[in-house]
């Protein structure tokens, strides 16, 4: 038994209608797949971006804001961490490193971020080009910064993070312009730091007329720091020596003057929110899907009226009822499956496009991919469709033959 | 699956006390009709007299309200739906008044279609037979779709389809309706020659067809009003 030529003839007889059915199913499926893939892409991308920011310590406030500041480099005015806490963290024995993070200046629209060599190495796992900055007039750039090695650039003072609170008043006259030489380039890390100019934290402190963390007159980059000469900071990234220390440190820096948290905690909250949004959108997508299936079901049913005579003829020629059932089912299933496959492709395409767009805007590397969730979504759509396809097939299967041969 | 059954031979018919009624109105009332193996019978009568209905009963498409239809040693009344389908597939070739070809398929695909009812791929022997029948009938084999064929060519394609599996019974419903005299003659010749040995019943108003049939049965208002043998062959009992 081989009803494919009949199913094919049905498609050929109503190509436009068939195409519309396929497109409607594809759109409904694409919606669900797109939402699902895009949400995962955002989740995985942001998790990757925050991966190497182990523990964040900042002045009490909104942790989300700190994550956006330090991980995603979307600076906003935040309160500075108390210098005493900074000093304590930078000299803590339980840390493998405590990386001060400072920002606020920019070069041709690129963020200038101050930190220590250890953290640059942690982010980039070795440089792709050049070497690490060795003094406060050198800088390392992110992978996608268009500067070349040896280029000299002059940063502009932005609304610096160092200018809030008490320090703002006296800061202005302390500013001095400085020139940086680009000496190295990080590997791509899929994070907005790819677009940043990274300098020693000392550079920023000095540029803002603050003590540079080392004894007066000393030229040094990175730890050890002199606790008595450490200014305030927007945030510190801490990597503990041991797993146990990580939680110890977090608890230790949860004080009235500071908060300490893992970026993952903040991201989880964001995912929660995203999950809720997704749920709402998924419900909308599901409703669309149900409507699409109903519309097509009605359409196929109407179409079957047009095929009644043809099937009566087949039966009269000796085709079994199963043959007729299978040809209708094949026809409807072909529509459903083509629509689902097309929908998966379109959904993936839309998610890839959206991810690319967001990545370009934010600098967070996002890659849309199809995973188990999308597979289950598509498969359940296909299964429901294929099951629904049996209904018109069954209805036709039961028709009396003679009545339609008149 | 059997592809060429009955060796091209015919089957005899014994019909008893058949009555068909639609919503209380009797459409067909035939107490007795016998047709011998290999007979060629014309079934005629005015429009609405029940010719198509009788053909459907003979093909097992329509179940009579009462009576029995026995072909050879098969009683159609005793067959369940699936058995009746299988019997029709193996024994009956049908030609419809409106051809009922599948427009989207080529002539060759239309003719080999019945082979796909039981096979996944059309056996070579049947494919060759289809090509043979179509070329014998003068149907352009290369045509992409039967839509482009002339009326006569379409009718002959439909006849080829009915003959593909060498059915022992051939039932044709007005195969020459709306054809010109020349085409009608051709079709009749095609039918009678190609189906030699098979039991053939042709519903017709066409004198050309009637002329070729040794036996002519006339229906009026669902009843057989005359049954005449014009030649010696296939005479009624
Ligand atoms: N399903 C049905 N319901 C009601 N009446 C029917 C049905 N099928 C057939 N009839 C009636 O039965 C009668 C016989 O119909 P049939 O088609 O057998 O006539 P016919 O002799 O083939 O006519 P024609 O030469 O016009 O084809 C007609 O009056 C028709 O209206
Ligand atoms: Mg008729």
XYZ file of C-alpha atoms and ligand atoms in Angstrom:
675
model
C 0.000 0.000 0.000
C 1.408 3.375 -0.966
C -0.883 6.384 -0.742
C 1.885 8.963 -1.244
C 0.940 9.749 -4.830
C -2.604 10.547 -3.705
C -1.332 12.724 -0.864
C 0.968 14.455 -3.318
C -1.894 14.941 -5.779
C -3.904 16.569 -2.959
C -1.090 19.010 -2.300
C -0.760 19.776 -5.994
C -4.458 20.325 -6.339
C -4.513 23.056 -3.690
C -0.974 24.373 -3.558
C -1.871 27.855 -2.281
C -4.103 26.556 0.502
C -1.476 24.008 1.473
C 1.201 26.702 1.536
C -0.944 28.919 3.767
C -1.466 26.042 6.196
C 2.275 25.414 6.300
C 3.059 29.088 6.881
C 0.494 29.455 9.666
C 1.902 26.426 11.481
C 5.452 27.620 10.882
C 4.704 31.027 12.405
C 3.049 29.500 15.450
C 5.940 27.114 16.005
C 8.582 29.765 15.291
C 7.081 31.970 17.972
C 7.433 29.290 20.625
C 10.886 28.170 19.493
C 12.138 31.736 19.159
C 11.057 32.755 22.637
C 12.501 29.639 24.185
C 15.830 29.766 22.337
C 16.234 33.485 22.913
C 15.642 33.199 26.622
C 18.240 30.467 26.919
C 20.677 32.439 24.840
C 20.281 35.400 27.209
C 20.664 33.159 30.210
C 23.745 31.344 28.956
C 25.324 34.484 27.546
C 24.961 36.457 30.751
C 26.139 33.523 32.842
C 29.204 33.202 30.605
C 29.819 36.922 30.824
C 29.725 36.863 34.629
C 31.598 33.593 34.876
C 34.919 35.011 36.045
C 33.503 37.554 38.447
C 33.647 35.274 41.443
C 32.570 37.380 44.394
C 31.614 41.040 44.223
C 32.010 43.433 47.127
C 30.489 46.905 46.901
C 28.938 49.639 48.981
C 25.462 48.683 50.227
C 22.933 49.201 47.482
C 21.435 47.334 44.614
C 23.447 44.224 43.657
C 21.918 44.222 40.177
C 23.302 47.685 39.608
C 26.769 46.520 40.677
C 26.588 43.555 38.298
C 25.591 45.879 35.475
C 28.424 48.225 36.422
C 31.240 45.764 36.763
C 30.294 42.797 34.579
C 28.391 44.502 31.807
C 30.203 47.854 32.102
C 27.060 49.926 32.097
C 28.285 52.443 34.656
C 25.900 54.441 36.744
C 26.705 56.574 39.735
C 27.124 54.235 42.649
C 28.252 54.895 46.176
C 31.912 54.135 46.717
C 33.009 51.371 48.971
C 34.460 52.641 52.272
C 38.294 52.868 51.923
C 38.689 50.929 55.147
C 36.771 47.986 53.662
C 38.708 48.278 50.409
C 41.959 48.208 52.363
C 40.785 45.187 54.330
C 39.749 43.299 51.185
C 42.876 44.124 49.214
C 45.060 42.793 51.987
C 42.891 39.864 53.081
C 44.864 36.631 53.499
C 42.046 34.372 52.307
C 41.931 35.858 48.835
C 43.874 34.657 45.863
C 43.367 38.135 44.554
C 41.102 41.033 45.301
C 40.695 43.081 42.175
C 39.651 46.694 42.575
C 37.352 47.818 39.781
C 37.208 51.469 38.858
C 35.659 53.225 35.894
C 34.219 56.451 34.660
C 36.672 57.743 32.060
C 36.478 56.921 28.385
C 38.554 56.937 25.205
C 36.689 57.560 21.956
C 33.536 56.300 23.597
C 35.198 53.203 25.035
C 35.112 52.603 28.758
C 38.361 52.952 30.639
C 38.362 50.358 33.411
C 40.918 50.173 36.148
C 41.924 46.922 37.799
C 44.971 44.747 38.509
C 46.994 42.449 36.195
C 45.818 39.325 38.005
C 42.209 40.021 37.110
C 43.050 40.804 33.480
C 44.779 37.451 33.331
C 41.839 35.763 34.968
C 39.461 37.284 32.414
C 41.568 36.637 29.370
C 43.696 33.614 30.247
C 46.778 35.268 28.842
C 46.837 38.017 26.236
C 46.373 37.545 22.522
C 48.841 40.286 21.671
C 51.471 42.382 23.446
C 52.008 42.336 27.176
C 50.410 43.307 30.447
C 50.479 46.963 31.536
C 53.494 47.567 33.775
C 52.934 51.154 34.854
C 50.125 53.629 35.191
C 50.614 55.031 31.688
C 50.059 51.729 29.922
C 46.831 50.020 28.961
C 45.593 46.688 27.709
C 42.587 46.688 25.374
C 39.679 44.309 24.963
C 39.630 41.986 21.963
C 37.381 44.158 19.818
C 38.917 47.568 20.561
C 40.229 49.072 17.287
C 43.460 50.479 18.797
C 46.786 49.059 17.688
C 49.766 48.183 19.817
C 51.870 51.201 20.694
C 49.065 53.637 19.945
C 48.807 56.589 22.333
C 45.364 57.650 23.489
C 44.120 60.380 25.798
C 41.121 59.473 27.948
C 38.439 61.985 28.831
C 37.180 62.291 32.363
C 33.624 61.131 32.505
C 31.205 61.502 35.327
C 33.638 59.484 37.275
C 32.628 56.974 39.832
C 35.174 58.614 42.097
C 33.326 61.880 42.222
C 30.334 61.088 44.340
C 29.739 61.912 47.966
C 32.318 63.852 49.990
C 35.068 63.505 47.426
C 33.200 65.291 44.651
C 33.907 68.762 46.004
C 37.677 68.733 45.946
C 38.073 66.370 43.030
C 37.802 68.811 40.138
C 41.124 70.570 40.594
C 42.808 67.214 41.298
C 42.117 66.062 37.689
C 44.933 65.892 35.308
C 44.975 64.682 31.764
C 46.969 61.603 31.068
C 48.109 59.752 28.008
C 48.010 55.981 27.711
C 50.073 53.686 25.544
C 48.376 50.518 24.384
C 50.700 47.616 25.170
C 48.524 44.527 25.035
C 45.256 42.990 23.917
C 43.031 40.487 25.710
C 41.567 37.422 24.069
C 37.843 37.601 23.284
C 35.863 36.836 26.421
C 32.293 37.346 25.216
C 31.693 40.157 27.602
C 31.541 43.978 27.339
C 35.123 44.012 28.612
C 35.952 43.076 25.001
C 35.270 46.726 24.218
C 37.026 48.298 27.170
C 40.430 49.913 27.663
C 41.865 48.362 30.786
C 44.370 50.289 32.852
C 45.979 49.761 36.242
C 43.642 50.928 38.995
C 46.479 53.193 40.080
C 46.074 55.166 36.843
C 42.507 56.097 37.677
C 43.290 56.911 41.286
C 46.168 59.147 40.236
C 44.168 60.787 37.466
C 41.604 61.784 40.017
C 44.195 63.146 42.438
C 43.745 60.337 44.887
C 46.429 58.290 46.674
C 47.466 55.469 44.365
C 47.418 52.604 46.878
C 51.156 52.551 47.334
C 53.580 54.552 49.485
C 53.998 58.163 48.315
C 56.351 58.395 45.335
C 56.323 54.653 44.608
C 55.682 53.514 41.035
C 53.951 50.163 41.224
C 51.075 48.337 39.554
C 48.879 45.886 41.418
C 49.244 44.315 44.855
C 50.528 44.461 47.455
C 48.738 47.682 48.413
C 49.500 49.986 51.297
C 46.355 49.923 53.443
C 46.867 53.482 54.555
C 46.842 54.874 51.029
C 43.803 53.162 49.514
C 40.901 55.342 48.298
C 37.282 54.279 47.870
C 36.155 52.115 44.946
C 32.911 51.227 43.175
C 33.508 47.490 43.523
C 35.999 44.732 44.205
C 36.068 41.314 42.572
C 37.411 38.696 44.931
C 38.636 35.231 44.161
C 39.026 33.089 47.232
C 41.853 30.631 47.710
C 39.472 27.790 48.527
C 35.867 26.993 47.893
C 35.104 27.211 51.616
C 36.775 30.616 51.867
C 34.466 31.880 49.176
C 31.438 31.636 51.455
C 33.499 32.819 54.434
C 34.506 35.906 52.493
C 31.007 36.586 51.357
C 29.800 36.514 54.950
C 32.769 38.545 56.127
C 32.022 41.410 53.736
C 28.327 41.513 54.462
C 28.703 44.463 56.805
C 26.822 47.712 57.445
C 29.367 49.425 55.175
C 29.450 46.809 52.391
C 27.611 44.078 50.627
C 29.087 40.919 49.155
C 27.405 38.567 46.714
C 27.978 36.182 43.859
C 26.894 37.599 40.482
C 25.184 34.287 39.873
C 22.715 35.149 42.650
C 21.763 38.351 40.856
C 21.561 36.605 37.524
C 19.305 33.960 39.010
C 16.917 36.704 40.051
C 17.078 38.097 36.544
C 16.432 34.669 35.106
C 13.462 34.377 37.389
C 12.080 37.554 35.933
C 12.978 36.436 32.425
C 11.366 33.099 33.180
C 8.156 34.863 34.144
C 8.218 36.948 31.007
C 8.920 33.851 29.019
C 6.059 32.049 30.673
C 3.649 34.793 29.679
C 5.028 34.810 26.151
C 4.976 31.043 25.988
C 1.330 31.036 26.959
C 0.710 33.498 24.155
C 2.705 31.306 21.807
C 0.763 28.234 22.900
C -2.538 30.004 22.369
C -1.321 30.991 18.910
C -0.365 27.415 18.260
C -3.725 26.077 19.372
C -5.473 28.664 17.213
C -3.254 27.780 14.283
C -4.020 24.108 14.656
C -7.735 24.779 14.976
C -7.708 27.013 11.909
C -5.872 24.398 9.932
C -8.045 21.666 11.255
C -11.092 23.565 10.041
C -9.320 24.246 6.762
C -8.371 20.642 6.180
C -11.886 19.630 7.085
C -13.304 22.023 4.500
C -10.757 20.782 2.002
C -11.851 17.207 2.627
C -15.298 18.088 1.284
C -13.597 18.804 -2.013
C -11.884 15.444 -1.948
C -14.923 13.359 -1.083
C -15.578 12.286 -4.635
C -11.949 11.479 -5.254
C -11.870 9.196 -2.247
C -15.151 7.566 -3.187
C -13.581 6.830 -6.567
C -10.535 5.315 -4.937
C -12.726 3.156 -2.774
C -14.792 2.106 -5.770
C -11.588 1.153 -7.557
C -10.799 -1.156 -4.689
C -8.721 0.954 -2.324
C -9.199 -0.090 1.277
C -10.454 2.304 3.896
C -6.988 2.224 5.423
C -5.556 3.468 2.133
C -7.934 6.406 2.113
C -7.260 7.085 5.782
C -3.520 7.026 5.201
C -3.617 9.327 2.198
C -5.594 12.004 4.076
C -3.447 11.549 7.151
C -0.282 11.754 5.083
C -1.502 14.925 3.429
C -2.353 16.595 6.746
C 0.784 15.283 8.438
C 2.981 16.522 5.615
C 1.532 19.988 6.135
C 2.047 19.803 9.884
C 5.576 18.437 9.713
C 6.700 20.845 7.012
C 5.250 23.672 9.073
C 6.966 22.489 12.245
C 10.356 22.031 10.564
C 10.050 25.402 8.877
C 8.945 26.916 12.185
C 11.983 25.526 13.980
C 14.225 27.024 11.298
C 12.489 30.398 11.367
C 12.382 30.423 15.180
C 16.068 29.667 15.324
C 16.771 32.310 12.704
C 14.806 34.943 14.602
C 16.486 34.029 17.898
C 19.913 34.151 16.233
C 19.122 37.519 14.751
C 17.838 38.887 18.064
C 20.835 37.470 19.919
C 23.198 39.046 17.418
C 21.431 42.368 17.758
C 21.543 42.294 21.551
C 25.147 41.133 21.477
C 26.095 44.036 19.247
C 24.325 46.484 21.514
C 25.499 45.100 24.829
C 28.808 43.424 24.067
C 27.605 40.277 25.810
C 28.273 37.333 23.563
C 24.975 35.593 22.881
C 24.548 32.518 20.764
C 21.078 31.239 20.102
C 20.974 27.474 19.944
C 18.337 24.789 19.778
C 18.255 22.553 22.811
C 16.119 19.950 24.449
C 13.384 22.476 25.318
C 12.955 23.535 21.726
C 13.106 19.960 20.554
C 10.346 18.990 22.988
C 8.321 22.011 21.925
C 8.629 21.187 18.231
C 8.096 17.484 18.766
C 4.963 18.019 20.829
C 3.646 20.379 18.155
C 4.342 17.750 15.541
C 2.770 14.960 17.570
C -0.355 16.977 18.346
C -0.638 17.966 14.703
C -0.169 14.448 13.459
C -2.740 13.182 15.953
C -5.187 15.916 14.945
C -4.602 14.899 11.333
C -6.257 11.584 12.053
C -9.596 13.317 12.655
C -10.327 14.431 9.081
C -8.800 11.171 7.924
C -11.191 9.212 10.135
C -14.166 11.291 9.041
C -13.449 10.646 5.397
C -12.666 7.048 6.061
C -16.187 6.540 7.322
C -17.977 8.092 4.341
C -20.178 5.856 2.294
C -18.783 5.389 -1.165
C -21.832 5.244 -3.402
C -23.242 8.566 -2.230
C -20.247 10.471 -3.637
C -20.084 8.731 -6.957
C -23.279 10.295 -8.248
C -0.205 -9.824 -3.980
C -1.917 -11.240 -7.011
C -1.504 -8.963 -9.936
C -3.062 -10.746 -12.804
C -5.934 -12.693 -11.505
C -8.407 -15.014 -13.121
C -6.187 -15.393 -16.147
C -8.382 -12.878 -17.928
C -11.426 -15.098 -17.574
C -14.880 -13.907 -16.585
C -17.253 -14.543 -13.721
C -20.896 -15.455 -13.736
C -23.544 -13.427 -11.955
C -26.609 -14.584 -10.111
C -28.704 -11.820 -8.703
C -31.823 -12.545 -6.649
C -34.551 -10.378 -5.133
C -32.518 -7.200 -5.087
C -34.311 -4.138 -3.778
C -32.834 -0.726 -3.119
C -34.857 2.046 -1.545
C -33.872 5.558 -0.614
C -35.999 7.200 2.062
C -38.841 4.776 1.519
C -38.858 5.123 -2.262
C -37.920 1.986 -4.171
C -35.233 2.795 -6.745
C -34.353 -0.694 -7.811
C -36.382 -3.873 -7.742
C -34.818 -6.806 -9.584
C -36.170 -10.249 -8.618
C -33.736 -12.125 -10.824
C -30.801 -11.492 -13.153
C -28.323 -14.053 -14.430
C -25.279 -13.282 -16.538
C -22.967 -15.990 -17.834
C -19.186 -15.956 -17.701
C -17.629 -13.774 -20.392
C -20.902 -12.153 -21.442
C -21.087 -8.680 -22.899
C -24.242 -6.971 -21.675
C -25.639 -3.505 -22.333
C -27.758 -1.971 -19.628
C -30.035 0.733 -20.922
C -33.059 2.721 -19.934
C -34.220 6.266 -19.317
C -32.440 8.631 -16.985
C -33.216 7.892 -13.356
C -34.263 4.333 -14.058
C -31.650 2.908 -11.662
C -28.841 1.833 -14.019
C -26.009 3.387 -12.002
C -27.586 2.135 -8.808
C -27.646 -1.403 -10.183
C -24.011 -1.098 -11.261
C -23.070 -0.002 -7.738
C -24.907 -2.940 -6.263
C -23.115 -5.296 -8.662
C -19.759 -3.767 -7.701
C -20.481 -4.149 -4.001
C -20.229 -0.388 -3.509
C -23.844 -0.139 -2.495
C -25.468 -2.662 -0.207
C -28.962 -3.615 -1.291
C -31.680 -3.477 1.365
C -32.454 -7.084 0.559
C -31.559 -9.925 -1.796
C -28.306 -11.511 -2.864
C -25.620 -10.773 -5.439
C -23.483 -13.793 -6.210
C -20.464 -13.494 -8.523
C -18.940 -16.884 -9.242
C -19.111 -18.361 -5.793
C -18.844 -15.114 -3.845
C -21.996 -13.759 -2.207
C -21.453 -10.019 -1.803
C -24.172 -9.749 0.817
C -22.138 -12.021 3.060
C -18.969 -9.929 2.844
C -17.865 -7.439 5.449
C -16.679 -4.042 4.287
C -12.989 -4.959 4.138
C -13.655 -8.293 2.423
C -15.900 -6.562 -0.067
C -13.135 -3.988 -0.756
C -10.637 -6.762 -1.284
C -13.024 -8.648 -3.535
C -13.708 -5.560 -5.642
C -10.007 -4.839 -5.882
C -9.312 -8.324 -7.138
C -12.299 -8.818 -9.422
C -13.896 -5.609 -10.642
C -12.773 -2.982 -13.087
C -14.873 0.173 -12.994
C -15.251 2.886 -15.615
C -17.125 5.963 -14.477
C -19.217 8.246 -16.582
C -17.116 11.231 -15.480
C -13.848 9.263 -15.759
C -12.816 10.396 -12.255
C -9.160 10.490 -13.125
C -6.780 12.276 -10.782
C -5.946 15.468 -12.617
C -2.632 16.042 -10.879
C -1.208 12.722 -12.002
C 0.095 11.665 -15.415
C -1.853 9.138 -17.519
C 0.568 6.397 -16.572
C 0.242 7.212 -12.868
C -3.510 7.225 -13.144
C -3.497 3.821 -14.764
C -1.051 2.285 -12.281
C -2.791 3.861 -9.293
C -4.761 0.696 -8.378
C -1.433 -1.125 -8.104
C -0.490 1.169 -5.205
C -3.515 -0.027 -3.238
C -1.630 -3.173 -2.383
C 2.002 -2.571 -3.400
C 4.444 0.013 -2.174
C 6.034 0.298 -5.589
C 4.291 -0.510 -8.822
C 5.599 -3.886 -10.055
C 7.457 -3.738 -13.347
C 5.024 -6.084 -15.027
C 2.096 -3.784 -14.208
C 4.000 -0.728 -15.283
C 4.713 -2.373 -18.617
C 1.091 -3.385 -18.925
C -0.038 0.175 -18.264
C 2.293 1.502 -20.935
C 1.039 -1.190 -23.316
C -2.620 -0.419 -22.671
C -2.128 3.325 -23.102
C -0.197 2.954 -26.313
C -2.742 0.435 -27.628
C -5.454 2.998 -26.820
C -3.497 5.818 -28.452
C -3.133 7.890 -25.296
C -0.041 10.119 -25.245
C 2.095 8.467 -22.582
C 4.411 11.426 -22.148
C 1.662 13.754 -20.927
C 2.509 15.317 -17.562
C -1.081 15.456 -16.427
C -4.343 13.972 -17.649
C -5.759 17.500 -17.580
C -4.190 18.143 -20.950
C -5.778 15.091 -22.584
C -8.825 15.210 -24.829
C -12.135 13.829 -23.587
C -11.725 10.625 -25.581
C -8.164 10.175 -24.353
C -9.263 10.666 -20.784
C -12.026 8.121 -21.211
C -9.554 5.630 -22.654
C -7.153 6.307 -19.781
C -9.991 5.495 -17.395
C -10.660 2.275 -19.283
C -6.981 1.357 -19.151
C -7.089 1.906 -15.390
C -10.061 -0.435 -15.105
C -8.287 -3.085 -17.166
C -4.871 -2.882 -15.504
C -5.380 -5.718 -13.055
C -7.230 -7.941 -15.604
C -10.456 -7.979 -13.611
C -12.871 -10.790 -14.289
C -15.738 -8.278 -14.205
C -15.793 -4.975 -16.032
C -18.516 -2.489 -15.163
C -18.661 0.655 -17.280
C -21.074 3.523 -16.685
C -21.855 5.350 -19.921
C -18.312 5.139 -21.250
C -19.235 6.867 -24.500
C -21.443 9.645 -23.179
C -20.652 12.982 -24.794
C -18.199 11.458 -27.238
C -18.571 11.838 -30.973
C -19.600 8.820 -33.005
C -16.076 7.969 -34.129
C -14.661 8.100 -30.587
C -17.636 6.157 -29.281
C -16.999 3.442 -31.806
C -13.319 3.370 -30.864
C -14.067 3.146 -27.177
C -16.548 0.358 -27.671
C -14.103 -1.537 -29.767
C -11.375 -0.950 -27.216
C -13.569 -2.223 -24.428
C -14.841 -5.311 -26.177
C -11.482 -6.288 -27.625
C -9.291 -5.553 -24.633
C -11.622 -7.265 -22.253
C -12.296 -10.367 -24.288
C -13.250 -13.215 -22.007
C -14.223 -10.971 -19.124
C -17.783 -10.447 -18.022
C -18.743 -6.950 -19.121
C -21.738 -4.805 -18.246
C -22.004 -1.448 -19.941
C -24.564 1.109 -18.907
C -25.414 3.071 -22.033
C -27.899 5.060 -24.053
C -25.633 4.921 -27.032
C -26.933 2.929 -30.028
C -23.359 2.344 -31.184
C -22.582 0.514 -27.940
C -25.910 -1.288 -27.864
C -25.296 -2.473 -31.401
C -22.084 -4.210 -30.269
C -23.649 -5.993 -27.303
C -25.117 -9.462 -27.824
C -27.477 -8.911 -24.919
C -29.394 -5.767 -23.972
C -31.241 -5.284 -20.704
C -33.628 -2.388 -20.322
C -34.491 -0.849 -16.986
C -37.447 1.399 -16.293
C -38.294 2.822 -12.889
C -35.998 0.308 -11.236
C -37.433 -2.744 -12.942
C -36.139 -4.853 -15.800
C -38.655 -4.373 -18.581
C -36.883 -6.217 -21.356
C -33.914 -8.563 -21.731
C -33.070 -9.390 -25.302
C -30.329 -11.345 -26.980
C -29.603 -9.757 -30.358
C -26.992 -12.343 -31.264
C -26.433 -15.834 -30.071
C -23.554 -15.064 -27.744
C -24.032 -14.471 -24.017
C -27.750 -15.141 -24.242
C -29.847 -14.817 -21.093
C -31.016 -17.918 -19.365
N -28.495 8.301 -2.452
C -29.663 8.521 -3.014
N -30.638 9.117 -2.312
C -31.844 9.337 -2.876
N -32.146 9.014 -4.120
C -31.214 8.414 -4.886
C -29.932 8.138 -4.356
N -29.205 7.527 -5.322
C -30.008 7.436 -6.402
N -31.212 7.973 -6.142
C -32.316 8.030 -7.072
O -32.416 6.782 -7.671
C -32.862 6.920 -9.005
C -31.960 6.100 -9.893
O -30.696 6.736 -9.969
P -29.581 6.203 -10.941
O -28.416 7.099 -10.783
O -29.370 4.757 -10.670
O -30.236 6.402 -12.350
P -29.598 6.143 -13.784
O -30.474 5.150 -14.443
O -28.163 5.852 -13.644
O -29.806 7.555 -14.473
P -28.870 8.304 -15.530
O -29.086 7.655 -16.820
O -29.365 9.705 -15.496
O -27.486 8.186 -15.003
C -32.863 8.398 -9.311
O -34.199 8.844 -9.262
C -32.097 9.003 -8.203
O -32.591 10.280 -7.889
Mg -26.330 6.826 -14.132
